Short mmCIF file of C-alpha atoms and ligand atoms in Angstrom, two decimals:
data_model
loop_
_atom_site.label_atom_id
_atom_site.label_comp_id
_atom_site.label_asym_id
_atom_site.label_seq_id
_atom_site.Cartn_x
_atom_site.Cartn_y
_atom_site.Cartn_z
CA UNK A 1 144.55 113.62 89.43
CA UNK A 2 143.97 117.63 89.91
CA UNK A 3 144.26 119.73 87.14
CA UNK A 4 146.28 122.79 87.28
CA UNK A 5 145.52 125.84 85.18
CA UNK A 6 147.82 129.09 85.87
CA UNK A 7 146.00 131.83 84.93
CA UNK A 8 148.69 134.93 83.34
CA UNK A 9 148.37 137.80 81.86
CA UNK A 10 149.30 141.72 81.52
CA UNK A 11 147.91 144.00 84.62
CA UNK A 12 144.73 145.05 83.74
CA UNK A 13 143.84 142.49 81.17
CA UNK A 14 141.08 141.23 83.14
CA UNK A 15 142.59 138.52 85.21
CA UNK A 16 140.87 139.24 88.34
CA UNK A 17 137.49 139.26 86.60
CA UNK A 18 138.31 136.23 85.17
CA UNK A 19 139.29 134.28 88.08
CA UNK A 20 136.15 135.51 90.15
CA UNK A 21 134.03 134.27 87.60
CA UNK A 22 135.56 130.94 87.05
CA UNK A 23 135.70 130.38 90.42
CA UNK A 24 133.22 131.98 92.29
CA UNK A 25 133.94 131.57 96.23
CA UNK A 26 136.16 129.10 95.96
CA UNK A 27 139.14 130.58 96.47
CA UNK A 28 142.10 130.78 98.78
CA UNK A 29 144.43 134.24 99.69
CA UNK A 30 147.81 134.64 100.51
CA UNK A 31 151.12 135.54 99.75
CA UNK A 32 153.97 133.95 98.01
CA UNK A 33 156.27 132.15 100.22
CA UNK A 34 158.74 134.92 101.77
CA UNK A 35 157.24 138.02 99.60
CA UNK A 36 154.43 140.02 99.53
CA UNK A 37 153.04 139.61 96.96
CA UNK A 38 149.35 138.19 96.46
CA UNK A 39 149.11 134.52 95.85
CA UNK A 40 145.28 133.47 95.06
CA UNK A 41 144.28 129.72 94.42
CA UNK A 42 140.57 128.54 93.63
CA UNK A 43 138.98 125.99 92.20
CA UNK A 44 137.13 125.79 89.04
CA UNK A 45 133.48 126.11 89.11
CA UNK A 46 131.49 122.84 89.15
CA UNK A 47 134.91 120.72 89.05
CA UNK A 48 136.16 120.09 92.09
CA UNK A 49 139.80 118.41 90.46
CA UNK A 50 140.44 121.26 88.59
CA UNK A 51 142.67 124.37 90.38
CA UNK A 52 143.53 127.81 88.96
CA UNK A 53 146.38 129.86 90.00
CA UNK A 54 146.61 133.15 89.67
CA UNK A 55 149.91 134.25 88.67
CA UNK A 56 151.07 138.17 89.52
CA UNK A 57 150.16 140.27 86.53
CA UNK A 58 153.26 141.51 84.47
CA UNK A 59 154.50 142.37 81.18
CA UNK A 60 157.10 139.76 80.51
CA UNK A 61 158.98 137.21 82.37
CA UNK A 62 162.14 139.23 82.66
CA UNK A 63 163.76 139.35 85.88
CA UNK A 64 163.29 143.19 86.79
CA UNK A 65 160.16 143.11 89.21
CA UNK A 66 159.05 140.79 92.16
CA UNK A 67 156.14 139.94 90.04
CA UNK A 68 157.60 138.98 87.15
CA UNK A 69 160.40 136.44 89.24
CA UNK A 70 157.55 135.14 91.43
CA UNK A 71 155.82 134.36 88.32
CA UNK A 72 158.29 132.80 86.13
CA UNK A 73 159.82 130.86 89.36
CA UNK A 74 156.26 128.76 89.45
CA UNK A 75 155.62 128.37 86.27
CA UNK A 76 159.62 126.68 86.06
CA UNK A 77 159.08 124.95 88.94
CA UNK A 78 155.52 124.23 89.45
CA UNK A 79 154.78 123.32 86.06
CA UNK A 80 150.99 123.62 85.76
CA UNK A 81 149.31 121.42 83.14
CA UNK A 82 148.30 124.71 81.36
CA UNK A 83 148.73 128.26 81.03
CA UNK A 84 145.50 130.54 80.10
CA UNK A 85 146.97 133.85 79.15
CA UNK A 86 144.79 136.15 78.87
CA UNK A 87 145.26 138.96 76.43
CA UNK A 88 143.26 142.48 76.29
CA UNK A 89 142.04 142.38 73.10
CA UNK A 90 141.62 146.07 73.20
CA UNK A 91 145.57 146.47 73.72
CA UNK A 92 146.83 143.16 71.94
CA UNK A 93 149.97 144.15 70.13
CA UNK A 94 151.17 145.14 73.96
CA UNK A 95 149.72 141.91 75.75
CA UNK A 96 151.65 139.64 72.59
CA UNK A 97 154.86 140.58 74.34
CA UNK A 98 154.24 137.92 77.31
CA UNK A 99 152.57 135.61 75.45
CA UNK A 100 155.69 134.94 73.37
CA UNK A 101 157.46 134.17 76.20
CA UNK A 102 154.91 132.32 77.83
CA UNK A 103 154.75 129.73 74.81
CA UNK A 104 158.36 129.30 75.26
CA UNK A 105 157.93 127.18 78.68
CA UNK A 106 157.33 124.01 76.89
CA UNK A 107 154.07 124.20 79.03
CA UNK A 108 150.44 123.79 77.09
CA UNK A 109 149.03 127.72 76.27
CA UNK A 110 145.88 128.40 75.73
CA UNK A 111 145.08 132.04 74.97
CA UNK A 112 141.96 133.91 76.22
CA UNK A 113 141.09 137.42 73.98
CA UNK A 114 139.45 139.38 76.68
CA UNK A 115 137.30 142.67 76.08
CA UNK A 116 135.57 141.36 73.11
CA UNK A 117 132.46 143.57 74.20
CA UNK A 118 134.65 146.78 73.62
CA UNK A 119 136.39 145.54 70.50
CA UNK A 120 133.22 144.85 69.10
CA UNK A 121 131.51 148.04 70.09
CA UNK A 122 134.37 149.89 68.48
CA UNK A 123 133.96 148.18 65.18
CA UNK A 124 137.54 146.17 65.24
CA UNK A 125 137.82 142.72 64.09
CA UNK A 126 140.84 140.25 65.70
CA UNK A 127 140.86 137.26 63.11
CA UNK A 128 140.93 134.60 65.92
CA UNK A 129 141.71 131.87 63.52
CA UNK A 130 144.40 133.47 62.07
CA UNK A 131 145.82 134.32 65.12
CA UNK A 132 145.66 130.81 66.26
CA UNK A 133 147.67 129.59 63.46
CA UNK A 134 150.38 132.70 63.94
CA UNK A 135 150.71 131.80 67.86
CA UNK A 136 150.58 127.82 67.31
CA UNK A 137 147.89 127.99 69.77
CA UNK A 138 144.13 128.12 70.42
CA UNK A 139 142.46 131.24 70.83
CA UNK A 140 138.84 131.52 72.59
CA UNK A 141 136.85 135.00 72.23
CA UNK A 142 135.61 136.07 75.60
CA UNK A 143 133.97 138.74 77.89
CA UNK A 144 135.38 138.31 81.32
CA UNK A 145 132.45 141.25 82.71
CA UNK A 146 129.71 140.07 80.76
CA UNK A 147 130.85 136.36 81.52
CA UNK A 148 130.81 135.34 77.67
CA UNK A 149 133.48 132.89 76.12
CA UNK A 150 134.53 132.00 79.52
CA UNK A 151 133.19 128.39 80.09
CA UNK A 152 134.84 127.61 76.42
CA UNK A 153 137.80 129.04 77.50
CA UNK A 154 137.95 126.56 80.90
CA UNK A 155 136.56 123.91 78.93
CA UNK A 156 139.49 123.99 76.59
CA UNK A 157 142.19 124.76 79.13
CA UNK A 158 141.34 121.94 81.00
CA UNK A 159 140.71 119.36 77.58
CA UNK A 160 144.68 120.69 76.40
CA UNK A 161 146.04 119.92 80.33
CA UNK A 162 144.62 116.46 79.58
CA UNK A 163 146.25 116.15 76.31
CA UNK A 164 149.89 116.92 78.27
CA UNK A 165 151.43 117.90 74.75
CA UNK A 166 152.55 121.31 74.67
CA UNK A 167 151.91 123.47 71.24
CA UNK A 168 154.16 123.25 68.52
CA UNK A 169 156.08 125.95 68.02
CA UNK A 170 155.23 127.89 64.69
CA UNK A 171 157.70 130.86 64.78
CA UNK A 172 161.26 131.29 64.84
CA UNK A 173 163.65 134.20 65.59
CA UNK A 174 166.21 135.33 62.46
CA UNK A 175 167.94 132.44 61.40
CA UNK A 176 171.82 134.15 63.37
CA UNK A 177 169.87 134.43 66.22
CA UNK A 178 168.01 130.86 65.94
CA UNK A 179 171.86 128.99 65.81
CA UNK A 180 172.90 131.14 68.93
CA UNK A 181 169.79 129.58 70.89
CA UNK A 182 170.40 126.15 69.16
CA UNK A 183 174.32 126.74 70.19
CA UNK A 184 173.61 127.41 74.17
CA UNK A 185 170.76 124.99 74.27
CA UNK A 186 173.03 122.55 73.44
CA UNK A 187 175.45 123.56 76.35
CA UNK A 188 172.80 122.75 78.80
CA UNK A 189 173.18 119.72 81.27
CA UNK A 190 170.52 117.14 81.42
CA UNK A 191 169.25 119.13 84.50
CA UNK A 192 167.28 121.67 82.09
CA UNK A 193 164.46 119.17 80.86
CA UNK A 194 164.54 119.01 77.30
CA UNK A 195 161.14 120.75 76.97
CA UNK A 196 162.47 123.79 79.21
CA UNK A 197 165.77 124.36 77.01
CA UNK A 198 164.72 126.57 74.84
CA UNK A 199 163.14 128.80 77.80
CA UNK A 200 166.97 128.88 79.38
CA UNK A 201 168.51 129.14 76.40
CA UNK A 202 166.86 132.59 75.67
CA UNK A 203 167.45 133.98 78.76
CA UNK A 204 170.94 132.89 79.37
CA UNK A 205 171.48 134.61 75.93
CA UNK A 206 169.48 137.78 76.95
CA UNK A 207 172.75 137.68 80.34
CA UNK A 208 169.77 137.20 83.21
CA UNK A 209 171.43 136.30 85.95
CA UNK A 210 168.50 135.69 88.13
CA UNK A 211 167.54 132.85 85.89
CA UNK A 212 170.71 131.26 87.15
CA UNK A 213 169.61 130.59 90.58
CA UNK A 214 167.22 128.23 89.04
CA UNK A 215 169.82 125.81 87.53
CA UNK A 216 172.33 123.38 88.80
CA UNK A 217 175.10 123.93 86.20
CA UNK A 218 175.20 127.03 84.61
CA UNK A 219 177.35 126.98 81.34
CA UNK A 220 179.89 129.37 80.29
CA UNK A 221 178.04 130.95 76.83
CA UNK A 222 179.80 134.15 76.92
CA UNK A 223 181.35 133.17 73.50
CA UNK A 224 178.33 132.88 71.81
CA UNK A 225 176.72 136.02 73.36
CA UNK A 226 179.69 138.08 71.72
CA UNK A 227 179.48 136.01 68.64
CA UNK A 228 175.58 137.47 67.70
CA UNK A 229 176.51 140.68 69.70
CA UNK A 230 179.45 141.10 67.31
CA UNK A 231 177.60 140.39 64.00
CA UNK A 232 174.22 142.41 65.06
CA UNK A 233 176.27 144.69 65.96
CA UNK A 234 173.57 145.58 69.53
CA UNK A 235 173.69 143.88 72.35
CA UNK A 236 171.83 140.34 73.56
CA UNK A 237 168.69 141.51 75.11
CA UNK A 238 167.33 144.48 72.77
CA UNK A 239 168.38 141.70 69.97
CA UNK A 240 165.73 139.07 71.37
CA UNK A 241 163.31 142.19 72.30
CA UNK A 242 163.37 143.12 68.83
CA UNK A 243 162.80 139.71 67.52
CA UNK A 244 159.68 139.52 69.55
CA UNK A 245 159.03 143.00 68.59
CA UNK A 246 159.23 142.15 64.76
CA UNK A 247 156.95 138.90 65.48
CA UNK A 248 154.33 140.86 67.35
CA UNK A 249 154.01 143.20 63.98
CA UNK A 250 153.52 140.58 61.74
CA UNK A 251 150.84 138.84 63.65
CA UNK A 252 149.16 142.31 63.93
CA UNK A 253 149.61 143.22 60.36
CA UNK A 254 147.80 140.05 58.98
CA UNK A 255 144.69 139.14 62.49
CA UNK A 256 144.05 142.43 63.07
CA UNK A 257 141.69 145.13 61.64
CA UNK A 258 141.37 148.14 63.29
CA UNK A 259 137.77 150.41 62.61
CA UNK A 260 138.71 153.56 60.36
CA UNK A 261 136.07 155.86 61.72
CA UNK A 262 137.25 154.75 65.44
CA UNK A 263 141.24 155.44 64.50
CA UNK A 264 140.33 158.84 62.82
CA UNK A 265 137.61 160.19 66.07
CA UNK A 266 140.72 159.47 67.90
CA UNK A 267 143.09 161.02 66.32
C1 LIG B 1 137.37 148.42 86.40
N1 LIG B 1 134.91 143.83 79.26
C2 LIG B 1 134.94 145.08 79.79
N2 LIG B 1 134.25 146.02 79.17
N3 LIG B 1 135.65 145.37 80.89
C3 LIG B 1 136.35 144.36 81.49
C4 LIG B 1 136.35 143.04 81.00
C5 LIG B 1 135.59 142.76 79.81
O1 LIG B 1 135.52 141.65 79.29
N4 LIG B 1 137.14 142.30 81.82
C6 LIG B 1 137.60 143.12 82.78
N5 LIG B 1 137.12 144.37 82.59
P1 LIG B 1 140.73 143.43 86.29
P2 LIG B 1 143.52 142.63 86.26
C7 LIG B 1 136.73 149.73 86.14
O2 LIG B 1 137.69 148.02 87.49
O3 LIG B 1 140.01 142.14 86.33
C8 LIG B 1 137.40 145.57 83.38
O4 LIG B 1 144.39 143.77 86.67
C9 LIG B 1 136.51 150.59 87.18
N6 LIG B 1 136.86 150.21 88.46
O5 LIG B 1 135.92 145.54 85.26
O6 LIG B 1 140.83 144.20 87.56
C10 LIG B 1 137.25 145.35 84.85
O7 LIG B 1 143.15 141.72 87.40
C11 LIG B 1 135.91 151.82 86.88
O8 LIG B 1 137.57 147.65 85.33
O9 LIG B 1 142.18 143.27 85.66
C12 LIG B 1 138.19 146.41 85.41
O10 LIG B 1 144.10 141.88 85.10
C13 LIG B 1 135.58 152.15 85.60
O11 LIG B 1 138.76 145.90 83.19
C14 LIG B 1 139.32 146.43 84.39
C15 LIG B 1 135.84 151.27 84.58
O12 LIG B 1 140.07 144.30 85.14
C16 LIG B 1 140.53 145.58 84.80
C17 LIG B 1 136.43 150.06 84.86
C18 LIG B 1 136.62 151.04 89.58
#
């Protein structure tokens, strides 16, 4: 059977270089059924089983550009084996935003740190094995223009699509928040699979009502929106964007060392 990688990440993080280099001429243009915008296919180099998809680039998986719907609406529905998200290593703290959502599909992650030739040539260090063990997924060092890391990276994309267990999930949101996920997951028919609730969950919580159109029974959680609204005192969405927010800093704090000389000749 075919594998199916979808490749996501921020705009400018590389994807495109990435995808021509994993797959060469093998690839197929178009659009995404009944939008324009761009919907390329191809197939791995040297594996003729194994398909990438390249997903829109975007920021998050909220429901506020065409992008980001077309996006999220394949990667619910599709379900590829595998995500490879690749992250600009030169602009990670920014790039961490999607990947926390994108580990929150219940779908296999494997994360690509692109731009390793400029990180290193500015004297920064991203402790990769740290920041596997923070994300609860693997990391692979690579150079999408100089064409380094990238074989690894498809290697273990497609070994984790084989494996069909999705990672563990190593973090969790502020224990008030947590029981408010917890509360609407458990308000969610047997439509949502089980490996998708948490996905829903969040963004019924965060009041998208595009997400909506992709389920059969939507319940009523309005009670436990005001519950966390009421004792954070802000409202649903910035809570969650916060969380993440407060995630992302910790991660950065501890895999993360930026060059002294570099941060002083810039500022
Ligand atoms: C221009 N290393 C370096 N140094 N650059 C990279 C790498 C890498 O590993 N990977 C990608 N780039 P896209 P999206 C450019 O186009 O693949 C560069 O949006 C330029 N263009 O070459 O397009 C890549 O698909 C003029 O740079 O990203 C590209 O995700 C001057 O990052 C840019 C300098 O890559 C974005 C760069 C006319």
């Amino acid at each position: 059977m075919a594998v199916k990688i979808a490749l996501a990440g921020n705009p400018n993080s590389g994807k495109t270089t990435l995808f021509n280099a994993l797959t060469g001429s093998n690839q197929f243009v178009g659009n995404w059924p009944g939008v324009t915008v761009e919907k390329k296919e191809g197939k791995l180099k040297g594996h003729k089983d194994v398909v990438i998809m390249d997903l829109p680039g975007i920021y998050s998986l909220s429901p506020y550009t065409l992008e980001e719907v077309v996006a999220r609406n394949y990667l619910i529905n599709e379900r590829p084996d595998v995500i490879l998200n690749i992250v600009d290593g030169t602009n990670i703290e920014r790039n961490l935003y999607l990947s926390t959502q994108l580990m929150e599909l219940g779908i296999p992650v494997i994360m690509a740190v692109n731009m390793m030739d400029v990180v290193e040539k500015n004297g920064d260090k991203i402790h990769i094995n740290k920041l596997s063990e923070k994300l609860g997924c693997e990391v692979v060092e690579i150079s999408a223009l100089k064409g380094t890391g990238i074989s690894k990276a498809a290697e273990k994309a497609v070994a984790l699509a084989q494996k069909k267990t999705a990672n563990a999930r190593v973090h969790e949101f502020d224990a008030v928040v947590e029981k408010a996920v917890e509360d609407v997951e458990n308000r969610l028919d047997s439509g949502v699979p089980q490996e998708q609730k948490r996905f829903f969950a969040i963004k019924l919580l965060e009041k998208d009502d595009k997400i909506q159109e992709q389920m059969k029974v939507v319940p009523d959680v309005s009670d436990i929106i005001k519950q966390l609204e009421d004792s954070l005192d802000d409202d649903t969405e910035s809570i969650i964007t916060n969380e993440r927010y407060v995630y992302i800093s910790s991660i950065i704090g501890d895999c993360c060392t930026k060059n002294k000389k570099s941060e002083l000749s810039v500022s």
